[in-house]
Tab-separated table of C-alpha atoms and ligand atoms in Angstrom:
chain	number	residue	atom	x	y	z
A	1	UNK	CA	5.954	-21.295	-15.093
A	2	UNK	CA	9.039	-19.375	-14.286
A	3	UNK	CA	9.143	-16.464	-11.959
A	4	UNK	CA	11.898	-14.189	-12.532
A	5	UNK	CA	14.512	-13.255	-9.981
A	6	UNK	CA	15.017	-9.492	-9.464
A	7	UNK	CA	17.884	-8.870	-11.816
A	8	UNK	CA	20.544	-10.463	-9.542
A	9	UNK	CA	19.467	-8.530	-6.442
A	10	UNK	CA	18.800	-11.672	-4.525
A	11	UNK	CA	19.944	-11.771	-1.050
A	12	UNK	CA	18.402	-14.627	0.949
A	13	UNK	CA	18.409	-14.947	4.611
A	14	UNK	CA	17.217	-17.506	7.000
A	15	UNK	CA	16.029	-15.855	10.238
A	16	UNK	CA	16.004	-19.283	12.440
A	17	UNK	CA	15.227	-22.803	12.179
A	18	UNK	CA	11.287	-22.027	13.084
A	19	UNK	CA	11.089	-18.329	12.186
A	20	UNK	CA	9.716	-17.032	8.452
A	21	UNK	CA	12.416	-16.904	5.854
A	22	UNK	CA	13.232	-13.359	4.606
A	23	UNK	CA	13.992	-12.337	1.210
A	24	UNK	CA	15.480	-8.829	0.235
A	25	UNK	CA	14.691	-8.064	-3.454
A	26	UNK	CA	15.229	-4.410	-3.703
A	27	UNK	CA	18.772	-3.206	-2.388
A	28	UNK	CA	18.662	0.215	-0.855
A	29	UNK	CA	20.675	1.883	-3.784
A	30	UNK	CA	20.824	5.353	-2.117
A	31	UNK	CA	22.182	7.080	-5.178
A	32	UNK	CA	18.958	6.071	-6.959
A	33	UNK	CA	16.856	6.904	-4.159
A	34	UNK	CA	18.498	10.501	-3.841
A	35	UNK	CA	17.966	10.999	-7.948
A	36	UNK	CA	14.327	9.735	-7.552
A	37	UNK	CA	13.799	12.293	-4.848
A	38	UNK	CA	15.625	15.132	-6.019
A	39	UNK	CA	13.572	14.936	-9.453
A	40	UNK	CA	10.452	15.091	-7.943
A	41	UNK	CA	11.512	17.888	-5.851
A	42	UNK	CA	12.666	20.034	-8.817
A	43	UNK	CA	9.405	19.059	-11.031
A	44	UNK	CA	6.800	21.571	-11.013
A	45	UNK	CA	4.606	20.669	-9.170
A	46	UNK	CA	7.058	19.128	-6.676
A	47	UNK	CA	6.021	15.819	-5.777
A	48	UNK	CA	7.454	12.666	-3.817
A	49	UNK	CA	6.241	8.974	-3.948
A	50	UNK	CA	3.891	8.083	-1.135
A	51	UNK	CA	6.340	4.904	-1.089
A	52	UNK	CA	8.420	7.152	0.942
A	53	UNK	CA	5.785	7.653	3.412
A	54	UNK	CA	6.747	4.219	4.792
A	55	UNK	CA	9.665	3.461	6.970
A	56	UNK	CA	9.462	1.816	10.590
A	57	UNK	CA	7.820	5.015	12.192
A	58	UNK	CA	5.539	5.693	8.909
A	59	UNK	CA	4.402	2.159	9.055
A	60	UNK	CA	3.344	2.590	12.847
A	61	UNK	CA	1.891	5.981	12.059
A	62	UNK	CA	-0.328	4.176	9.297
A	63	UNK	CA	-1.449	1.671	11.941
A	64	UNK	CA	-2.507	4.423	14.274
A	65	UNK	CA	-4.634	5.996	11.357
A	66	UNK	CA	-6.648	2.705	11.067
A	67	UNK	CA	-7.548	3.083	14.771
A	68	UNK	CA	-9.126	6.581	14.280
A	69	UNK	CA	-12.800	6.716	13.955
A	70	UNK	CA	-12.514	9.425	10.956
A	71	UNK	CA	-10.895	6.445	9.203
A	72	UNK	CA	-13.542	4.152	7.753
A	73	UNK	CA	-11.781	2.080	5.214
A	74	UNK	CA	-9.898	-0.358	7.812
A	75	UNK	CA	-13.040	-0.794	9.980
A	76	UNK	CA	-15.347	-1.303	6.816
A	77	UNK	CA	-13.246	-3.621	4.778
A	78	UNK	CA	-12.733	-5.916	8.031
A	79	UNK	CA	-16.373	-6.023	8.269
A	80	UNK	CA	-17.010	-6.889	4.753
A	81	UNK	CA	-14.157	-9.798	5.164
A	82	UNK	CA	-15.610	-11.048	8.469
A	83	UNK	CA	-19.051	-11.092	6.869
A	84	UNK	CA	-18.253	-12.978	3.691
A	85	UNK	CA	-15.063	-14.487	4.182
A	86	UNK	CA	-16.704	-18.301	4.003
A	87	UNK	CA	-18.068	-17.237	0.400
A	88	UNK	CA	-14.859	-15.831	-0.604
A	89	UNK	CA	-12.835	-19.018	0.207
A	90	UNK	CA	-15.534	-21.135	-1.514
A	91	UNK	CA	-14.936	-19.388	-4.604
A	92	UNK	CA	-11.152	-18.988	-4.200
A	93	UNK	CA	-10.222	-22.174	-2.505
A	94	UNK	CA	-8.302	-23.126	0.540
A	95	UNK	CA	-4.942	-24.347	0.914
A	96	UNK	CA	-3.333	-21.728	-1.352
A	97	UNK	CA	-0.183	-19.722	-1.321
A	98	UNK	CA	-1.379	-16.731	0.094
A	99	UNK	CA	0.575	-13.664	-1.120
A	100	UNK	CA	0.160	-10.385	0.807
A	101	UNK	CA	1.354	-7.057	-1.513
A	102	UNK	CA	2.063	-4.190	0.931
A	103	UNK	CA	1.385	-6.589	3.860
A	104	UNK	CA	2.357	-3.888	6.794
A	105	UNK	CA	1.344	-5.502	10.034
A	106	UNK	CA	-0.012	-8.411	8.360
A	107	UNK	CA	-3.165	-8.240	10.475
A	108	UNK	CA	-5.755	-8.626	7.938
A	109	UNK	CA	-4.534	-11.576	6.170
A	110	UNK	CA	-4.168	-13.238	9.558
A	111	UNK	CA	-7.648	-12.943	10.496
A	112	UNK	CA	-8.321	-14.935	7.053
A	113	UNK	CA	-5.984	-17.706	8.170
A	114	UNK	CA	-8.470	-19.857	9.747
A	115	UNK	CA	-11.010	-19.987	6.689
A	116	UNK	CA	-8.226	-19.809	4.256
A	117	UNK	CA	-5.883	-22.411	5.602
A	118	UNK	CA	-2.897	-21.349	3.313
A	119	UNK	CA	-0.334	-23.634	2.461
A	120	UNK	CA	2.147	-20.866	2.751
A	121	UNK	CA	1.800	-17.097	3.322
A	122	UNK	CA	4.374	-14.653	1.708
A	123	UNK	CA	4.295	-11.133	2.776
A	124	UNK	CA	5.848	-8.459	0.766
A	125	UNK	CA	6.527	-4.661	1.661
A	126	UNK	CA	8.665	-1.943	1.224
A	127	UNK	CA	9.119	-1.198	4.762
A	128	UNK	CA	11.263	-4.041	5.650
A	129	UNK	CA	12.226	-3.586	9.267
A	130	UNK	CA	8.435	-3.387	10.441
A	131	UNK	CA	7.763	-6.191	8.077
A	132	UNK	CA	10.376	-8.322	9.796
A	133	UNK	CA	8.743	-7.493	12.804
A	134	UNK	CA	5.439	-8.162	12.074
A	135	UNK	CA	6.055	-11.352	10.519
A	136	UNK	CA	7.954	-12.688	13.204
A	137	UNK	CA	5.205	-12.151	15.376
A	138	UNK	CA	2.667	-13.930	13.536
A	139	UNK	CA	4.974	-17.143	12.701
A	140	UNK	CA	4.783	-17.309	16.766
A	141	UNK	CA	1.029	-17.122	16.148
A	142	UNK	CA	0.726	-19.508	13.946
A	143	UNK	CA	3.915	-21.922	13.929
A	144	UNK	CA	2.508	-24.371	11.532
A	145	UNK	CA	2.228	-22.058	8.535
A	146	UNK	CA	5.121	-21.817	6.467
A	147	UNK	CA	5.920	-17.742	6.207
A	148	UNK	CA	8.088	-16.024	3.677
A	149	UNK	CA	9.191	-12.380	4.150
A	150	UNK	CA	9.845	-10.337	0.819
A	151	UNK	CA	11.208	-6.941	1.123
A	152	UNK	CA	10.426	-5.350	-2.417
A	153	UNK	CA	9.400	-2.112	-4.090
A	154	UNK	CA	6.441	-3.086	-6.519
A	155	UNK	CA	5.763	0.547	-7.293
A	156	UNK	CA	7.512	0.207	-11.109
A	157	UNK	CA	6.998	-3.879	-11.481
A	158	UNK	CA	6.142	-6.824	-9.308
A	159	UNK	CA	8.838	-9.569	-9.344
A	160	UNK	CA	8.375	-12.500	-6.899
A	161	UNK	CA	11.034	-14.858	-5.878
A	162	UNK	CA	11.158	-18.929	-6.546
A	163	UNK	CA	10.603	-18.938	-2.745
A	164	UNK	CA	6.892	-18.236	-3.207
A	165	UNK	CA	6.832	-21.824	-4.633
A	166	UNK	CA	4.572	-23.375	-7.302
A	167	UNK	CA	1.278	-24.282	-5.537
A	168	UNK	CA	-1.997	-22.112	-6.508
A	169	UNK	CA	-1.689	-18.402	-5.689
A	170	UNK	CA	-4.148	-16.379	-3.904
A	171	UNK	CA	-2.884	-12.519	-4.168
A	172	UNK	CA	-4.132	-10.323	-1.371
A	173	UNK	CA	-4.274	-6.494	-1.605
A	174	UNK	CA	-6.310	-5.097	0.881
A	175	UNK	CA	-6.354	-1.434	2.291
A	176	UNK	CA	-7.362	0.439	-0.852
A	177	UNK	CA	-3.615	0.628	-1.673
A	178	UNK	CA	-4.454	0.076	-5.525
A	179	UNK	CA	-5.942	3.733	-5.145
A	180	UNK	CA	-2.038	5.198	-4.776
A	181	UNK	CA	-1.785	4.327	-8.340
A	182	UNK	CA	-3.332	6.415	-11.093
A	183	UNK	CA	-5.862	4.260	-13.117
A	184	UNK	CA	-3.135	3.845	-15.900
A	185	UNK	CA	-0.828	2.620	-13.356
A	186	UNK	CA	-3.450	0.579	-11.458
A	187	UNK	CA	-4.034	-1.219	-15.084
A	188	UNK	CA	-0.483	-2.078	-15.419
A	189	UNK	CA	-0.100	-3.112	-11.870
A	190	UNK	CA	-3.145	-5.471	-11.755
A	191	UNK	CA	-1.797	-7.081	-15.453
A	192	UNK	CA	1.440	-7.824	-13.520
A	193	UNK	CA	-0.551	-9.371	-10.390
A	194	UNK	CA	-2.496	-11.476	-12.853
A	195	UNK	CA	0.599	-13.011	-14.638
A	196	UNK	CA	2.256	-13.240	-10.994
A	197	UNK	CA	-0.918	-15.415	-9.785
A	198	UNK	CA	-0.199	-17.875	-12.735
A	199	UNK	CA	-2.591	-20.307	-14.403
A	200	UNK	CA	-5.607	-20.856	-11.756
A	201	UNK	CA	-4.326	-17.602	-9.744
A	202	UNK	CA	-6.923	-15.393	-8.024
A	203	UNK	CA	-6.723	-11.876	-6.440
A	204	UNK	CA	-8.688	-10.357	-3.566
A	205	UNK	CA	-8.531	-6.875	-3.411
A	206	UNK	CA	-9.828	-3.943	-1.433
A	207	UNK	CA	-11.175	-0.767	-3.129
A	208	UNK	CA	-12.663	2.200	-1.698
A	209	UNK	CA	-15.408	3.902	-3.090
A	210	UNK	CA	-16.792	7.407	-4.285
A	211	UNK	CA	-18.251	9.261	-1.383
A	212	UNK	CA	-19.123	12.828	-0.334
A	213	UNK	CA	-16.273	15.203	-0.543
A	214	UNK	CA	-16.264	16.249	3.432
A	215	UNK	CA	-16.194	12.370	4.872
A	216	UNK	CA	-13.419	11.518	2.480
A	217	UNK	CA	-11.432	14.770	3.769
A	218	UNK	CA	-12.128	14.042	7.106
A	219	UNK	CA	-10.859	10.488	6.765
A	220	UNK	CA	-7.361	11.986	5.609
A	221	UNK	CA	-7.184	14.892	7.633
A	222	UNK	CA	-8.465	13.934	11.380
A	223	UNK	CA	-8.669	16.074	13.984
A	224	UNK	CA	-6.029	14.077	16.400
A	225	UNK	CA	-3.570	14.987	13.482
A	226	UNK	CA	-2.422	11.420	13.061
A	227	UNK	CA	-2.669	11.665	9.234
A	228	UNK	CA	-0.605	14.887	9.524
A	229	UNK	CA	2.182	13.296	11.498
A	230	UNK	CA	2.226	10.754	8.972
A	231	UNK	CA	2.501	13.030	5.700
A	232	UNK	CA	5.172	15.056	7.618
A	233	UNK	CA	7.122	12.093	8.653
A	234	UNK	CA	8.280	12.065	4.866
A	235	UNK	CA	10.302	15.362	5.488
A	236	UNK	CA	12.353	13.079	8.069
A	237	UNK	CA	12.576	10.514	5.189
A	238	UNK	CA	13.960	13.409	3.010
A	239	UNK	CA	16.319	14.834	5.355
A	240	UNK	CA	18.009	11.390	5.805
A	241	UNK	CA	17.888	10.105	2.391
A	242	UNK	CA	18.775	13.214	0.831
A	243	UNK	CA	20.803	15.320	3.308
A	244	UNK	CA	17.968	17.922	2.816
A	245	UNK	CA	17.177	20.668	5.464
A	246	UNK	CA	13.565	20.614	5.465
A	247	UNK	CA	12.089	21.761	8.682
A	248	UNK	CA	8.832	20.008	9.822
A	249	UNK	CA	7.543	23.101	11.399
A	250	UNK	CA	7.667	24.977	8.088
A	251	UNK	CA	5.121	22.683	6.580
A	252	UNK	CA	1.231	21.840	7.159
A	253	UNK	CA	-0.429	18.650	6.111
A	254	UNK	CA	-3.365	19.380	3.011
A	255	UNK	CA	-5.596	16.691	2.285
A	256	UNK	CA	-8.279	17.494	-0.517
A	257	UNK	CA	-10.605	15.674	-2.767
A	258	UNK	CA	-9.916	16.415	-6.756
A	259	UNK	CA	-13.441	15.672	-7.574
A	260	UNK	CA	-12.249	15.975	-11.083
A	261	UNK	CA	-9.778	13.315	-10.893
A	262	UNK	CA	-11.805	10.943	-8.072
A	263	UNK	CA	-8.957	11.034	-5.620
A	264	UNK	CA	-8.075	12.318	-2.511
A	265	UNK	CA	-4.503	14.052	-2.663
A	266	UNK	CA	-1.894	14.717	0.064
A	267	UNK	CA	0.147	17.498	0.002
A	268	UNK	CA	2.819	19.143	2.398
A	269	UNK	CA	2.144	22.780	2.021
A	270	UNK	CA	4.875	25.507	2.830
A	271	UNK	CA	3.767	27.839	5.830
A	272	UNK	CA	6.074	30.319	4.406
A	273	UNK	CA	8.659	31.105	1.344
A	274	UNK	CA	11.490	28.699	1.901
A	275	UNK	CA	14.239	26.808	0.211
A	276	UNK	CA	14.964	23.412	0.462
A	277	UNK	CA	18.872	22.479	0.287
A	278	UNK	CA	20.536	19.162	-0.528
A	279	UNK	CA	23.801	18.135	-1.849
A	280	UNK	CA	23.582	18.765	-5.732
A	281	UNK	CA	20.331	20.684	-5.650
A	282	UNK	CA	17.806	23.233	-4.175
A	283	UNK	CA	14.027	24.164	-4.645
A	284	UNK	CA	12.609	27.242	-3.578
A	285	UNK	CA	9.100	27.192	-2.278
A	286	UNK	CA	6.787	30.154	-2.305
A	287	UNK	CA	4.567	30.475	0.896
A	288	UNK	CA	1.566	28.114	0.280
A	289	UNK	CA	3.318	26.288	-2.465
A	290	UNK	CA	2.879	22.226	-2.356
A	291	UNK	CA	4.546	18.862	-2.205
A	292	UNK	CA	2.253	16.570	-3.583
A	293	UNK	CA	2.914	13.334	-1.370
A	294	UNK	CA	-0.040	10.867	-2.108
A	295	UNK	CA	-2.805	10.236	-4.363
A	296	UNK	CA	-5.693	7.893	-3.179
A	297	UNK	CA	-8.092	7.078	-6.135
A	298	UNK	CA	-11.629	6.521	-5.221
A	299	UNK	CA	-13.497	4.233	-7.769
A	300	UNK	CA	-17.033	3.037	-8.581
A	301	UNK	CA	-17.700	-0.573	-8.427
A	302	UNK	CA	-18.383	-0.587	-12.074
A	303	UNK	CA	-15.305	1.406	-12.798
A	304	UNK	CA	-13.040	-1.169	-10.901
A	305	UNK	CA	-14.762	-4.056	-12.331
A	306	UNK	CA	-13.736	-2.700	-15.877
A	307	UNK	CA	-10.337	-2.201	-14.474
A	308	UNK	CA	-9.922	-5.590	-13.566
A	309	UNK	CA	-11.436	-7.196	-16.715
A	310	UNK	CA	-9.029	-4.860	-18.714
A	311	UNK	CA	-6.420	-6.456	-16.886
A	312	UNK	CA	-6.987	-9.645	-17.776
A	313	UNK	CA	-9.429	-11.109	-15.089
A	314	UNK	CA	-12.178	-12.659	-16.617
A	315	UNK	CA	-14.118	-13.678	-13.570
A	316	UNK	CA	-14.953	-10.925	-10.868
A	317	UNK	CA	-17.134	-11.079	-7.907
A	318	UNK	CA	-17.681	-8.094	-5.300
A	319	UNK	CA	-19.076	-7.837	-2.032
A	320	UNK	CA	-19.689	-4.388	-0.487
A	321	UNK	CA	-21.320	-2.654	3.167
A	322	UNK	CA	-24.621	-1.574	3.254
A	323	UNK	CA	-23.673	1.805	2.698
A	324	UNK	CA	-21.282	0.999	-0.146
A	325	UNK	CA	-18.593	2.737	1.281
A	326	UNK	CA	-15.890	0.165	0.329
A	327	UNK	CA	-15.672	-2.987	-1.699
A	328	UNK	CA	-13.767	-5.988	-1.729
A	329	UNK	CA	-13.323	-7.830	-5.486
A	330	UNK	CA	-12.317	-11.567	-5.887
A	331	UNK	CA	-11.189	-11.797	-9.471
A	332	UNK	CA	-9.841	-14.814	-11.443
A	333	UNK	CA	-8.063	-15.080	-14.839
B	401	SAM	C1	-2.195	1.458	3.096
B	401	SAM	S1	-0.763	0.541	3.823
B	401	SAM	C2	-1.735	-0.793	4.027
B	401	SAM	C3	-1.333	-1.968	4.757
B	401	SAM	C4	-2.235	-3.254	5.090
B	401	SAM	N1	-2.194	-4.078	3.844
B	401	SAM	C5	-3.761	-2.744	5.313
B	401	SAM	O1	-4.391	-3.016	4.501
B	401	SAM	O2	-3.796	-2.303	6.339
B	401	SAM	C6	0.051	0.276	2.343
B	401	SAM	C7	1.195	-0.686	2.685
B	401	SAM	O3	1.956	-1.011	1.311
B	401	SAM	C8	3.664	-0.791	1.696
B	401	SAM	N2	3.739	0.066	0.460
B	401	SAM	C9	3.719	1.335	-0.102
B	401	SAM	N3	4.249	1.373	-1.075
B	401	SAM	C10	5.080	0.103	-1.575
B	401	SAM	C11	5.880	-0.200	-2.548
B	401	SAM	N4	6.130	0.546	-3.501
B	401	SAM	N5	6.564	-1.557	-2.553
B	401	SAM	C12	5.975	-2.156	-1.527
B	401	SAM	N6	5.222	-2.052	-0.617
B	401	SAM	C13	4.885	-0.678	-0.478
B	401	SAM	C14	3.350	0.162	2.827
B	401	SAM	O4	4.943	-0.128	3.764
B	401	SAM	C15	1.921	-0.202	3.588
B	401	SAM	O5	2.623	-1.554	4.346
């Protein structure tokens, strides 16, 4: 089976004889990024894709969020892996190529290395500088595991480079990042993941479950305001990428659970009437008007199982914690 290259965008870089290889699949096309940002800001309501939350600082702020007592997903998901990893591996098989989507600091995959004994570890992320650092440090800890870093934006399509190799694949997508897609987009993405896994491929995925509104809202609006800083960092990115004149002090972080859509929404809310300017455009915001920056959909076990099957995974198994706050699914085609 062939795995296509990303439209001639491949720039390979061998870091060092012993270090991880790094492949940059998406070129930072600043004109396209500016167009995407300008379109989102000009829409009604204004919105910016959550992928812009992650630059080197955004990735560090996300790591800090995972340390917060209010942010249960990381802790609960880790406990599920710790408790059930052996059973998961008995089903998925050892010695596969482990493909970590949105790898971030690569910690969750690394905790599974001993049981999974991956043939190769492929870490994919849009936050390229942070991924390079994380992977280089992981390679020093595990010098015998072959590692490949892939800088890619998989928000519209998932493309893997040939360096992933032809061994059996286990795709790892933890942290409930699937919740950033609408259910419709999630179905398309999961279908692409199934195709990228190839024949005999498996998917190990973490999914946050529906729970009471106050608990969800606290997890995304902590009293220390780390999540607020994570969200507000997006304004720095707007200024850098779009030459925009957003002032951080003019915006407030808002996180709310939209029960009808079963999703946490993050917004940046204007504290006063203001106008954002950038080269070629502007957007007036009334006091209290918002820029929508992230969705985090919450699923039921049945609902997510159905989505996996619709995406073409015929066999699924799942594990949860005692309180059913979070679930990990293992799905095979
Ligand atoms: C919620 S964090 C999860 C990090 C880590 N996997 C975990 O579970 O703790 C989402 C990760 O996906 C990456 N990411 C977000 N949007 C992306 C995109 N469009 N393409 C590739 N990576 C993306 C971010 O940089 C970040 O590392």
